[in-house]
Amino acid sequence: MTLNEWISSVPVYEPGRPIEEVARELGFDDAAEIKVASNENELGPSPKALDAMAAAAKEMHRYPDGGGFYLKKKLAATLGVKPQNLMLGNGSNELIEFLGHVYLQPGTNLVMSECAFVVYRLVAALFNAEAIAAPMKNFTHDLDAMLAAITPETRLVIVCNPNNPTGTINTPEEIDAFLEKLPDHVLAVFDEAYFELMPAEAQADLLKHVRAGRENIIVLRTFSKAYGLAGLRIGYGVGHEKLISALNHVRQPFNVNAMAQTAALAALDDDHHLAKTREMVFQGLELFAEKFPMIGNGLEFVPSYANFILVKTGNGREVFNDLQKRKVIVRPMNGYGLPDWIRITVGTPEQNQKVLAALEDIL
Ligand SMILES: Cc1ncc(COP(=O)(O)O)c(C=O)c1O
């Protein structure tokens, strides 16, 4: 049996652990824990999406609409682009992998930031390409450093905005300047997984470049975060028609399931749920910013523009374990080279209070 030789060195993604698994391991008889480890929406899916899914359940003997006609039509109208500018994915993670299929091979590289979403590295490794990590400034993408890291072999430069796990952003002005200097041989990938949760004034309109016909940019978004549909796996990319057409060559015929398409369509109609979610996140971030300095000797944190926050607790792995014993699951940050930090998803007010109480207890 002969494997592709590089496959065994591709790291396996370590997801936040399911609540049930942690409960079983620690011997809790209930699963009533707080999982604030994966930046999910703690309000759950939109009630409109739940209703639409219940109604759609009896059609699940049918294959999905492989072209995602209705969802693309609705997204196109909402975003002011054409359906041909849109690509649906089984989560935005799948779209990152598609980009690997289309652009990466041995000898090529992608440029990312040293502390950005780990899947970019995994996808580079999957295609036996190099991931070049540019230094950051103040936990924020240094776009000039990223430009400087580009080589003739660079195919993708990935800007995660807001960035996971730091929650930091680049301003619309910084991004415009970056795009002006970007060489034509490189595709700019803007991962906007948390876009809908940003304050309006921080949201850069990158789709204007797609509308204007620019070829070397793609914007990735997801229904997993603000829309609370992570379990269904659905995201989308917006880019030039030629690029979308290339991505279509590497997908399976039914890569996005029917339930996900139904729920996403309904979720787009639920402005109320989105507004409630944004409000919950803004209030939670404010609460953490107010309380962290009062815990222990004052906890350092990185001001965030997404539904999570990076906080320096010292020995993140140990704090993670201690929190787990108190039925709170967060994410330690060793994997990101930040062993003294943990990342906490903003939850409901009650969840946030419990997280703070558990932290106070430990620290
Ligand atoms: C920055 C970023 N991009 C992409 C994803 C993947 O999202 P999806 O559930 O759409 O695959 C995540 C999920 O945590 C993320 O944080």
CSV table of C-alpha atoms and ligand atoms in Angstrom, one decimal:
chain,number,residue,atom,x,y,z
A,1,MET,CA,0.0,0.0,0.0
A,2,THR,CA,1.7,3.2,-1.1
A,3,LEU,CA,0.4,6.5,0.3
A,4,ASN,CA,1.2,9.9,-1.1
A,5,GLU,CA,4.4,10.5,0.9
A,6,TRP,CA,3.4,13.8,2.4
A,7,ILE,CA,0.0,12.7,3.7
A,8,SER,CA,1.2,11.4,7.0
A,9,SER,CA,2.7,14.8,7.8
A,10,VAL,CA,-0.6,16.6,7.2
A,11,PRO,CA,-1.8,17.6,10.7
A,12,VAL,CA,-5.3,16.5,11.6
A,13,TYR,CA,-7.6,19.3,12.6
A,14,GLU,CA,-8.5,19.2,16.3
A,15,PRO,CA,-12.1,20.4,16.8
A,16,GLY,CA,-13.6,21.7,20.0
A,17,ARG,CA,-14.7,18.6,21.9
A,18,PRO,CA,-18.4,17.7,21.9
A,19,ILE,CA,-20.2,18.4,25.2
A,20,GLU,CA,-21.3,14.8,25.5
A,21,GLU,CA,-17.8,13.5,25.2
A,22,VAL,CA,-16.4,15.8,27.9
A,23,ALA,CA,-19.4,14.9,30.2
A,24,ARG,CA,-18.7,11.2,29.8
A,25,GLU,CA,-15.0,11.6,30.4
A,26,LEU,CA,-15.4,13.6,33.6
A,27,GLY,CA,-18.3,11.5,34.8
A,28,PHE,CA,-21.0,14.3,34.9
A,29,ASP,CA,-24.4,12.8,34.8
A,30,ASP,CA,-25.9,15.7,32.8
A,31,ALA,CA,-24.6,17.3,29.7
A,32,ALA,CA,-25.7,20.8,31.0
A,33,GLU,CA,-22.3,22.3,30.4
A,34,ILE,CA,-21.2,25.5,28.8
A,35,LYS,CA,-19.4,24.9,25.5
A,36,VAL,CA,-17.8,28.2,24.5
A,37,ALA,CA,-15.0,26.7,22.4
A,38,SER,CA,-16.0,26.8,18.8
A,39,ASN,CA,-17.5,30.3,18.2
A,40,GLU,CA,-20.9,29.0,17.6
A,41,ASN,CA,-24.1,31.0,18.1
A,42,GLU,CA,-25.3,30.4,21.6
A,43,LEU,CA,-28.8,31.6,20.6
A,44,GLY,CA,-29.1,28.6,18.3
A,45,PRO,CA,-30.5,28.6,14.8
A,46,SER,CA,-33.1,31.2,13.7
A,47,PRO,CA,-36.6,30.0,14.5
A,48,LYS,CA,-37.5,30.6,10.8
A,49,ALA,CA,-34.7,28.2,9.8
A,50,LEU,CA,-36.0,25.6,12.3
A,51,ASP,CA,-39.5,25.8,10.9
A,52,ALA,CA,-38.2,25.6,7.3
A,53,MET,CA,-36.1,22.5,8.2
A,54,ALA,CA,-39.1,20.8,9.9
A,55,ALA,CA,-41.1,21.3,6.8
A,56,ALA,CA,-38.3,20.1,4.5
A,57,ALA,CA,-37.6,16.9,6.4
A,58,LYS,CA,-40.2,14.9,4.5
A,59,GLU,CA,-38.4,15.7,1.2
A,60,MET,CA,-35.1,14.3,2.3
A,61,HIS,CA,-35.4,11.2,0.0
A,62,ARG,CA,-34.5,13.7,-2.8
A,63,TYR,CA,-31.0,14.7,-3.8
A,64,PRO,CA,-30.3,18.4,-3.1
A,65,ASP,CA,-30.3,21.1,-5.8
A,66,GLY,CA,-26.7,20.6,-6.9
A,67,GLY,CA,-26.5,24.1,-8.3
A,68,GLY,CA,-28.0,25.8,-5.2
A,69,PHE,CA,-30.2,27.8,-7.5
A,70,TYR,CA,-32.5,29.5,-5.0
A,71,LEU,CA,-29.9,30.2,-2.4
A,72,LYS,CA,-27.5,31.7,-4.9
A,73,LYS,CA,-30.3,33.8,-6.3
A,74,LYS,CA,-31.2,35.1,-2.9
A,75,LEU,CA,-27.6,35.7,-1.9
A,76,ALA,CA,-26.9,37.4,-5.2
A,77,ALA,CA,-29.8,39.8,-4.6
A,78,THR,CA,-28.7,40.5,-1.0
A,79,LEU,CA,-25.1,41.0,-1.8
A,80,GLY,CA,-25.5,42.9,-5.1
A,81,VAL,CA,-23.6,40.4,-7.2
A,82,LYS,CA,-24.6,37.8,-9.9
A,83,PRO,CA,-25.4,34.2,-9.1
A,84,GLN,CA,-22.4,33.3,-11.3
A,85,ASN,CA,-20.2,35.1,-8.7
A,86,LEU,CA,-21.2,32.6,-6.0
A,87,MET,CA,-19.9,29.2,-5.0
A,88,LEU,CA,-21.5,27.2,-2.2
A,89,GLY,CA,-19.5,25.0,0.1
A,90,ASN,CA,-20.0,22.3,2.8
A,91,GLY,CA,-18.9,25.0,5.3
A,92,SER,CA,-16.5,27.7,4.2
A,93,ASN,CA,-13.7,25.2,5.1
A,94,GLU,CA,-14.6,23.2,2.0
A,95,LEU,CA,-14.1,26.4,-0.1
A,96,ILE,CA,-10.6,26.8,1.4
A,97,GLU,CA,-9.9,23.2,0.3
A,98,PHE,CA,-11.3,23.9,-3.2
A,99,LEU,CA,-8.9,26.9,-3.5
A,100,GLY,CA,-6.1,24.4,-2.6
A,101,HIS,CA,-7.2,22.1,-5.4
A,102,VAL,CA,-7.3,24.9,-7.9
A,103,TYR,CA,-4.2,26.8,-6.9
A,104,LEU,CA,-1.7,24.7,-4.9
A,105,GLN,CA,0.8,22.0,-5.8
A,106,PRO,CA,4.3,21.1,-4.7
A,107,GLY,CA,6.6,24.1,-5.2
A,108,THR,CA,3.9,26.7,-4.7
A,109,ASN,CA,2.9,28.5,-1.5
A,110,LEU,CA,0.2,30.4,0.3
A,111,VAL,CA,0.9,33.4,2.5
A,112,MET,CA,-1.0,33.8,5.8
A,113,SER,CA,-0.4,35.4,9.2
A,114,GLU,CA,1.5,33.6,11.9
A,115,CYS,CA,-1.5,33.4,14.2
A,116,ALA,CA,-4.5,32.9,11.8
A,117,PHE,CA,-7.1,30.2,11.3
A,118,VAL,CA,-5.2,26.9,11.3
A,119,VAL,CA,-7.1,25.3,8.4
A,120,TYR,CA,-5.0,27.4,6.0
A,121,ARG,CA,-1.9,25.6,7.1
A,122,LEU,CA,-3.7,22.2,6.9
A,123,VAL,CA,-4.8,22.9,3.3
A,124,ALA,CA,-1.3,23.9,2.3
A,125,ALA,CA,0.0,20.7,3.7
A,126,LEU,CA,-2.7,18.7,2.0
A,127,PHE,CA,-1.5,19.8,-1.4
A,128,ASN,CA,2.2,19.5,-0.3
A,129,ALA,CA,2.6,23.3,-0.7
A,130,GLU,CA,4.2,25.7,1.7
A,131,ALA,CA,2.4,27.9,4.2
A,132,ILE,CA,4.5,31.1,4.6
A,133,ALA,CA,3.5,32.8,7.9
A,134,ALA,CA,4.0,36.5,8.0
A,135,PRO,CA,4.6,38.2,11.3
A,136,MET,CA,1.7,40.1,12.9
A,137,LYS,CA,1.6,43.5,14.7
A,138,ASN,CA,-0.3,43.6,17.9
A,139,PHE,CA,-2.2,40.4,17.2
A,140,THR,CA,-3.3,42.0,13.9
A,141,HIS,CA,-2.5,41.0,10.3
A,142,ASP,CA,0.4,43.1,9.1
A,143,LEU,CA,-0.7,43.5,5.5
A,144,ASP,CA,2.7,45.0,4.4
A,145,ALA,CA,4.5,42.1,6.0
A,146,MET,CA,2.2,39.8,4.1
A,147,LEU,CA,2.9,41.6,0.8
A,148,ALA,CA,6.6,41.4,1.6
A,149,ALA,CA,6.3,37.6,2.1
A,150,ILE,CA,4.9,37.0,-1.4
A,151,THR,CA,7.2,35.1,-3.8
A,152,PRO,CA,6.9,34.3,-7.5
A,153,GLU,CA,5.5,30.9,-6.3
A,154,THR,CA,2.8,32.4,-4.1
A,155,ARG,CA,-0.7,31.5,-5.3
A,156,LEU,CA,-2.9,32.6,-2.4
A,157,VAL,CA,-2.7,35.3,0.3
A,158,ILE,CA,-5.3,34.7,3.0
A,159,VAL,CA,-6.5,37.6,5.1
A,160,CYS,CA,-8.8,36.5,7.9
A,161,ASN,CA,-10.9,39.5,8.8
A,162,PRO,CA,-11.9,39.5,11.7
A,163,ASN,CA,-9.1,37.1,12.5
A,164,ASN,CA,-9.6,33.8,14.3
A,165,PRO,CA,-8.3,33.4,17.0
A,166,THR,CA,-7.3,37.0,17.8
A,167,GLY,CA,-10.6,38.8,16.9
A,168,THR,CA,-8.6,41.7,15.4
A,169,ILE,CA,-9.4,43.4,12.1
A,170,ASN,CA,-7.8,45.4,9.3
A,171,THR,CA,-9.5,48.7,8.5
A,172,PRO,CA,-11.2,49.2,5.1
A,173,GLU,CA,-8.4,51.8,4.2
A,174,GLU,CA,-5.6,49.3,5.0
A,175,ILE,CA,-7.3,46.6,2.9
A,176,ASP,CA,-7.7,49.0,-0.1
A,177,ALA,CA,-4.0,49.9,0.1
A,178,PHE,CA,-3.1,46.3,0.3
A,179,LEU,CA,-5.2,45.4,-2.7
A,180,GLU,CA,-3.7,48.2,-4.7
A,181,LYS,CA,-0.2,46.8,-4.1
A,182,LEU,CA,-1.1,43.1,-4.6
A,183,PRO,CA,0.7,41.5,-7.5
A,184,ASP,CA,-1.6,40.0,-10.2
A,185,HIS,CA,-0.3,36.5,-9.9
A,186,VAL,CA,-1.7,36.1,-6.4
A,187,LEU,CA,-5.3,35.5,-5.4
A,188,ALA,CA,-6.4,37.5,-2.3
A,189,VAL,CA,-8.6,35.4,-0.1
A,190,PHE,CA,-10.6,37.3,2.5
A,191,ASP,CA,-12.0,34.9,5.1
A,192,GLU,CA,-15.0,36.8,6.5
A,193,ALA,CA,-16.5,34.0,8.6
A,194,TYR,CA,-17.4,36.6,11.3
A,195,PHE,CA,-18.4,39.5,9.0
A,196,GLU,CA,-22.1,39.7,10.1
A,197,LEU,CA,-21.0,40.1,13.7
A,198,MET,CA,-18.8,43.1,13.1
A,199,PRO,CA,-19.9,46.7,14.0
A,200,ALA,CA,-21.2,48.3,10.7
A,201,GLU,CA,-18.4,50.9,10.6
A,202,ALA,CA,-15.7,48.2,10.7
A,203,GLN,CA,-17.2,46.2,7.8
A,204,ALA,CA,-15.1,46.7,4.6
A,205,ASP,CA,-17.1,46.4,1.4
A,206,LEU,CA,-14.8,44.0,-0.4
A,207,LEU,CA,-17.6,42.8,-2.7
A,208,LYS,CA,-17.2,46.1,-4.6
A,209,HIS,CA,-14.1,44.6,-6.2
A,210,VAL,CA,-16.1,41.6,-7.4
A,211,ARG,CA,-18.8,43.9,-8.7
A,212,ALA,CA,-16.1,45.9,-10.6
A,213,GLY,CA,-14.8,42.7,-12.2
A,214,ARG,CA,-11.6,42.2,-10.3
A,215,GLU,CA,-10.3,38.7,-11.0
A,216,ASN,CA,-7.8,38.1,-8.1
A,217,ILE,CA,-10.1,38.3,-5.1
A,218,ILE,CA,-12.5,36.0,-3.3
A,219,VAL,CA,-14.5,36.6,-0.2
A,220,LEU,CA,-15.5,33.7,2.0
A,221,ARG,CA,-18.5,33.7,4.3
A,222,THR,CA,-20.4,31.1,6.3
A,223,PHE,CA,-23.7,30.3,7.9
A,224,SER,CA,-21.9,28.7,10.9
A,225,LYS,CA,-21.4,31.8,13.0
A,226,ALA,CA,-23.9,34.7,13.0
A,227,TYR,CA,-26.6,32.4,11.5
A,228,GLY,CA,-26.1,29.6,14.0
A,229,LEU,CA,-26.1,26.8,11.4
A,230,ALA,CA,-22.6,25.2,12.1
A,231,GLY,CA,-24.0,21.7,12.3
A,232,LEU,CA,-25.4,21.9,8.7
A,233,ARG,CA,-22.1,22.9,7.1
A,234,ILE,CA,-22.8,25.7,4.7
A,235,GLY,CA,-20.7,28.6,3.5
A,236,TYR,CA,-20.2,30.5,0.3
A,237,GLY,CA,-17.5,32.3,-1.7
A,238,VAL,CA,-17.9,35.4,-3.9
A,239,GLY,CA,-15.6,36.0,-6.7
A,240,HIS,CA,-15.1,36.6,-10.4
A,241,GLU,CA,-17.1,34.3,-12.7
A,242,LYS,CA,-14.0,32.7,-14.1
A,243,LEU,CA,-12.7,31.9,-10.7
A,244,ILE,CA,-16.1,30.4,-9.6
A,245,SER,CA,-16.2,28.4,-12.8
A,246,ALA,CA,-12.7,26.9,-11.9
A,247,LEU,CA,-13.9,26.1,-8.4
A,248,ASN,CA,-16.9,24.3,-9.8
A,249,HIS,CA,-14.5,21.8,-11.5
A,250,VAL,CA,-13.3,20.4,-8.1
A,251,ARG,CA,-16.5,20.0,-6.2
A,252,GLN,CA,-18.7,17.0,-5.8
A,253,PRO,CA,-22.1,17.2,-7.5
A,254,PHE,CA,-24.1,17.6,-4.3
A,255,ASN,CA,-21.5,19.1,-2.0
A,256,VAL,CA,-24.1,21.2,-0.1
A,257,ASN,CA,-27.0,19.2,1.4
A,258,ALA,CA,-30.7,20.1,0.9
A,259,MET,CA,-31.4,20.7,4.6
A,260,ALA,CA,-28.5,23.2,4.8
A,261,GLN,CA,-29.8,25.1,1.7
A,262,THR,CA,-33.3,25.3,3.1
A,263,ALA,CA,-32.1,26.5,6.5
A,264,ALA,CA,-29.7,29.1,5.0
A,265,LEU,CA,-32.5,30.5,2.8
A,266,ALA,CA,-34.8,30.9,5.8
A,267,ALA,CA,-32.0,32.3,8.0
A,268,LEU,CA,-31.4,35.1,5.5
A,269,ASP,CA,-35.0,36.2,6.0
A,270,ASP,CA,-34.6,36.4,9.8
A,271,ASP,CA,-33.2,39.9,10.4
A,272,HIS,CA,-34.6,39.8,13.9
A,273,HIS,CA,-32.5,36.8,14.9
A,274,LEU,CA,-29.4,38.3,13.4
A,275,ALA,CA,-30.0,41.5,15.2
A,276,LYS,CA,-30.5,39.7,18.5
A,277,THR,CA,-27.3,37.7,17.9
A,278,ARG,CA,-25.3,40.9,17.2
A,279,GLU,CA,-26.7,42.5,20.4
A,280,MET,CA,-25.8,39.4,22.5
A,281,VAL,CA,-22.2,39.5,21.1
A,282,PHE,CA,-21.7,43.2,21.6
A,283,GLN,CA,-23.0,43.1,25.2
A,284,GLY,CA,-20.9,40.0,25.9
A,285,LEU,CA,-17.7,41.6,24.6
A,286,GLU,CA,-18.4,44.7,26.7
A,287,LEU,CA,-19.0,42.6,29.8
A,288,PHE,CA,-15.7,40.7,29.3
A,289,ALA,CA,-13.8,43.9,28.7
A,290,GLU,CA,-15.1,45.3,31.9
A,291,LYS,CA,-14.6,42.2,34.1
A,292,PHE,CA,-11.3,40.7,32.8
A,293,PRO,CA,-9.2,43.5,34.4
A,294,MET,CA,-10.9,42.6,37.8
A,295,ILE,CA,-9.9,38.9,37.7
A,296,GLY,CA,-6.7,37.8,39.4
A,297,ASN,CA,-4.1,40.5,38.9
A,298,GLY,CA,-6.1,41.7,35.9
A,299,LEU,CA,-6.3,39.6,32.8
A,300,GLU,CA,-4.9,40.9,29.6
A,301,PHE,CA,-7.1,40.5,26.6
A,302,VAL,CA,-7.2,41.4,22.9
A,303,PRO,CA,-10.2,43.7,22.0
A,304,SER,CA,-12.3,41.7,19.6
A,305,TYR,CA,-14.6,42.3,16.6
A,306,ALA,CA,-16.0,38.8,16.5
A,307,ASN,CA,-18.0,36.5,18.8
A,308,PHE,CA,-15.0,35.3,20.8
A,309,ILE,CA,-12.2,36.8,22.8
A,310,LEU,CA,-8.6,35.9,23.4
A,311,VAL,CA,-7.6,36.3,27.1
A,312,LYS,CA,-4.2,35.7,28.8
A,313,THR,CA,-4.8,33.5,31.8
A,314,GLY,CA,-1.3,32.0,32.0
A,315,ASN,CA,-0.9,28.3,31.3
A,316,GLY,CA,-3.9,28.0,29.0
A,317,ARG,CA,-3.9,24.2,28.9
A,318,GLU,CA,-4.2,24.0,32.7
A,319,VAL,CA,-6.9,26.7,32.9
A,320,PHE,CA,-8.7,24.9,30.1
A,321,ASN,CA,-8.6,21.7,32.2
A,322,ASP,CA,-9.7,23.5,35.4
A,323,LEU,CA,-12.6,25.2,33.6
A,324,GLN,CA,-13.7,21.8,32.1
A,325,LYS,CA,-14.0,20.5,35.7
A,326,ARG,CA,-16.4,23.4,36.3
A,327,LYS,CA,-18.4,22.4,33.2
A,328,VAL,CA,-17.0,25.2,31.0
A,329,ILE,CA,-15.4,24.3,27.8
A,330,VAL,CA,-13.1,26.9,26.2
A,331,ARG,CA,-10.3,26.5,23.7
A,332,PRO,CA,-6.6,26.5,24.8
A,333,MET,CA,-4.3,28.3,22.3
A,334,ASN,CA,-1.1,26.2,22.4
A,335,GLY,CA,-1.8,25.1,18.8
A,336,TYR,CA,-1.5,28.8,17.8
A,337,GLY,CA,1.7,29.4,19.7
A,338,LEU,CA,0.0,31.2,22.5
A,339,PRO,CA,0.4,28.7,25.5
A,340,ASP,CA,-0.6,31.4,28.0
A,341,TRP,CA,-3.9,32.3,26.4
A,342,ILE,CA,-7.4,30.8,26.0
A,343,ARG,CA,-10.1,31.7,23.5
A,344,ILE,CA,-13.7,32.1,24.8
A,345,THR,CA,-16.8,32.3,22.7
A,346,VAL,CA,-19.2,35.0,23.7
A,347,GLY,CA,-22.4,33.3,24.9
A,348,THR,CA,-25.7,34.3,26.4
A,349,PRO,CA,-25.5,36.7,29.5
A,350,GLU,CA,-26.0,33.8,31.8
A,351,GLN,CA,-23.3,31.7,30.2
A,352,ASN,CA,-20.8,34.7,30.2
A,353,GLN,CA,-21.5,35.2,33.9
A,354,LYS,CA,-20.8,31.5,34.6
A,355,VAL,CA,-17.6,31.6,32.6
A,356,LEU,CA,-16.4,34.7,34.5
A,357,ALA,CA,-17.3,33.1,37.9
A,358,ALA,CA,-15.4,29.9,36.9
A,359,LEU,CA,-12.4,32.0,35.9
A,360,GLU,CA,-12.5,34.0,39.1
A,361,ASP,CA,-12.6,30.7,41.1
A,362,ILE,CA,-9.6,29.4,39.3
A,363,LEU,CA,-7.5,32.5,39.1
B,1,LIG,C1,-11.9,32.2,10.3
B,1,LIG,C2,-12.7,31.0,10.0
B,1,LIG,N1,-12.9,30.6,8.7
B,1,LIG,C3,-13.6,29.5,8.5
B,1,LIG,C4,-14.2,28.8,9.4
B,1,LIG,C5,-14.9,27.6,9.0
B,1,LIG,O1,-16.3,27.7,9.1
B,1,LIG,P1,-17.3,26.7,8.4
B,1,LIG,O2,-18.1,26.2,9.5
B,1,LIG,O3,-18.1,27.5,7.5
B,1,LIG,O4,-16.5,25.7,7.7
B,1,LIG,C6,-14.0,29.1,10.8
B,1,LIG,C7,-14.6,28.3,11.8
B,1,LIG,O5,-14.3,28.3,13.0
B,1,LIG,C8,-13.3,30.3,11.1
B,1,LIG,O6,-13.1,30.7,12.3
